[in-house]
Coordinates of C-alpha atoms in Angstrom, one line a residue:
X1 CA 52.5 46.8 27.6
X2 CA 50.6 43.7 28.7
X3 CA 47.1 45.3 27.9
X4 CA 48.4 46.2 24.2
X5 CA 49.2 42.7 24.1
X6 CA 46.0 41.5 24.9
X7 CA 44.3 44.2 22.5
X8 CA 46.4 42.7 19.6
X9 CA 44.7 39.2 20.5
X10 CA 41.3 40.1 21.0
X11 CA 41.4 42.7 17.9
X12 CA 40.9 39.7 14.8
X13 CA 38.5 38.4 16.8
X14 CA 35.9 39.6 14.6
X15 CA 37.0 39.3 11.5
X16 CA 36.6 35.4 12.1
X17 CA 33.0 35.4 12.8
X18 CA 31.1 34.0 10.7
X19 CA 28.8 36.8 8.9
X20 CA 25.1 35.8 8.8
X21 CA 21.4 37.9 8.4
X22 CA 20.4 38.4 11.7
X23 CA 16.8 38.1 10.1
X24 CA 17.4 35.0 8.7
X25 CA 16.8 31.8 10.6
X26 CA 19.5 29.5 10.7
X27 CA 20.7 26.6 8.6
X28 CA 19.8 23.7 9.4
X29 CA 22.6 22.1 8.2
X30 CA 20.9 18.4 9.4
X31 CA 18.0 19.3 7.8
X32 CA 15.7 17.3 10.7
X33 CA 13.0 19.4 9.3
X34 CA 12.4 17.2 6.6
X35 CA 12.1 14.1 8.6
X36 CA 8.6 14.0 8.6
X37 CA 7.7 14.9 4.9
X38 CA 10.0 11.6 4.1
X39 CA 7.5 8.0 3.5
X40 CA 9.1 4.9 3.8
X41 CA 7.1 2.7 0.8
X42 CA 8.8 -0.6 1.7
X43 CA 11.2 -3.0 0.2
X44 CA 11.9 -5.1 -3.0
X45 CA 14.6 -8.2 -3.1
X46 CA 15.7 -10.9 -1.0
X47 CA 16.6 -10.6 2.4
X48 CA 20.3 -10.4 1.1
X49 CA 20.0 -7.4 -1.3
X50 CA 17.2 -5.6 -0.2
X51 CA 16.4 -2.2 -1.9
X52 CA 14.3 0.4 0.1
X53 CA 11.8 2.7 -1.7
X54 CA 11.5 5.8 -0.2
X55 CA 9.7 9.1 -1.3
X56 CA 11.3 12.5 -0.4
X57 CA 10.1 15.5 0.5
X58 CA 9.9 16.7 -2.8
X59 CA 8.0 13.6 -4.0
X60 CA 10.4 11.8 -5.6
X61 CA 10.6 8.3 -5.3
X62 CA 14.1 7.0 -4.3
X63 CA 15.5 3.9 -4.2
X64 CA 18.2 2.9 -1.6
X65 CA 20.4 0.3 0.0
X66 CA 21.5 -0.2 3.5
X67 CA 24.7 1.5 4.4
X68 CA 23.4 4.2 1.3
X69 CA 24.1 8.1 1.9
X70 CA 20.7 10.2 0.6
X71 CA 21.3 13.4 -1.1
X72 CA 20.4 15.0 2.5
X73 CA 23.7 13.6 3.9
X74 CA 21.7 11.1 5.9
X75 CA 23.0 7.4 6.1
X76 CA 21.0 4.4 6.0
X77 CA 22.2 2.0 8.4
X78 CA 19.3 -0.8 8.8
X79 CA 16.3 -1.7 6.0
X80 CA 13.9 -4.3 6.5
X81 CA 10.5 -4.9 4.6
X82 CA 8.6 -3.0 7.6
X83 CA 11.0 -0.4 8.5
X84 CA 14.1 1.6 7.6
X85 CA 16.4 3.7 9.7
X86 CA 18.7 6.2 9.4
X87 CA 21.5 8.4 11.2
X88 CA 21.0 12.0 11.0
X89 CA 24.9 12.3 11.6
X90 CA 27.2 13.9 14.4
X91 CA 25.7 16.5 16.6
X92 CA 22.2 16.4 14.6
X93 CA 19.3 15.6 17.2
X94 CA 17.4 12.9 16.8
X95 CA 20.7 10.6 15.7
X96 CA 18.4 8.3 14.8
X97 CA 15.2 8.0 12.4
X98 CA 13.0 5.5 11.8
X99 CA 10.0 5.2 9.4
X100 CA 7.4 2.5 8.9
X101 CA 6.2 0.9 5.9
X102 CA 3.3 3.3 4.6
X103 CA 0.1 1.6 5.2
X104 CA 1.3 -1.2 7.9
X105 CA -1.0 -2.0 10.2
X106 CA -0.1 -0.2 13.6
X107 CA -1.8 -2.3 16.2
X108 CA -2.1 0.3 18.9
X109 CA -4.5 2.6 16.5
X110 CA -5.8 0.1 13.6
X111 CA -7.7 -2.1 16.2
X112 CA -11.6 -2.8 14.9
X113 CA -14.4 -1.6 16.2
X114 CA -16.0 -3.4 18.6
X115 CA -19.8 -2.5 19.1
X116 CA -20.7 -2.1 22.5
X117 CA -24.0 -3.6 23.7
X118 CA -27.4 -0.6 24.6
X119 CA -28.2 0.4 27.9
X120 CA -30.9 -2.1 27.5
X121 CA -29.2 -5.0 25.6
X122 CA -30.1 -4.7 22.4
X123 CA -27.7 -4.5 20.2
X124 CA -28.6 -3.4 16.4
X125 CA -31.7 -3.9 17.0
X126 CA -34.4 -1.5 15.5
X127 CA -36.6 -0.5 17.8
X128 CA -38.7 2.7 19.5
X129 CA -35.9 5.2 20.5
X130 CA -38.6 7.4 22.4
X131 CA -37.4 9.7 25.0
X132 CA -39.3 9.3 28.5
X133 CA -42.1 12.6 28.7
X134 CA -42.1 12.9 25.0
X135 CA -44.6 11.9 22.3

């Protein structure tokens, strides 16, 4: 009797799976694969109102507000001139977002240049550049 019981429980089981292709990848329902196709373009306004312009990754150019839900379900929650981030929402990994102002100067890979003097302490300066046992 008990075992029927437990056949009667277990038996619908099934029929409340969710169907799905097995070939299919999942959905990403977050849709953190689009995270990097997004650009940040900067800001417009006063430091009251400030509207964000974003482009998506479709290429359309967006504009948004802080505390603004985009059509991908994310939420803005902080826009400044040089940055805007968003939450992805509850249980999407990263939580959080954050892009930089397209074509801000990032210190750590922007940095000049700097010419290092010759071997022999010239530096620029034309000169013979003939190889020792060579004519």
């Amino acid at each position: 009797m008990r075992l029927k019981w437990w056949c009667w429980l277990l038996f619908p089981l099934p029929l409340l799976a969710e169907e799905r292709d097995p070939f299919q990848p999942p959905v990403d329902r977050c849709r953190t694969a689009q995270l990097s196709q997004w650009r940040y373009g900067g800001a417009i306004g006063d430091s009251l109102a400030l509207m964000g312009i974003v482009q998506d990754s479709a290429g359309k150019w967006r504009r948004v507000r802080a505390e603004a839900i985009l059509p991908t379900g994310w939420r803005v929650t902080r826009l400044t001139p040089e940055k805007m981030t968003i939450s992805t929402g509850p249980g999407c990994e990263p939580a959080q977002w954050v892009w930089l102002r397209k074509g801000i100067k990032n210190n750590a890979m922007d940095k000049p240049a700097v010419s290092a003097p010759a071997a022999d302490g010239r530096r620029g300066q034309k000169g013979s550049s003939r190889v020792a046992g060579r004519r």
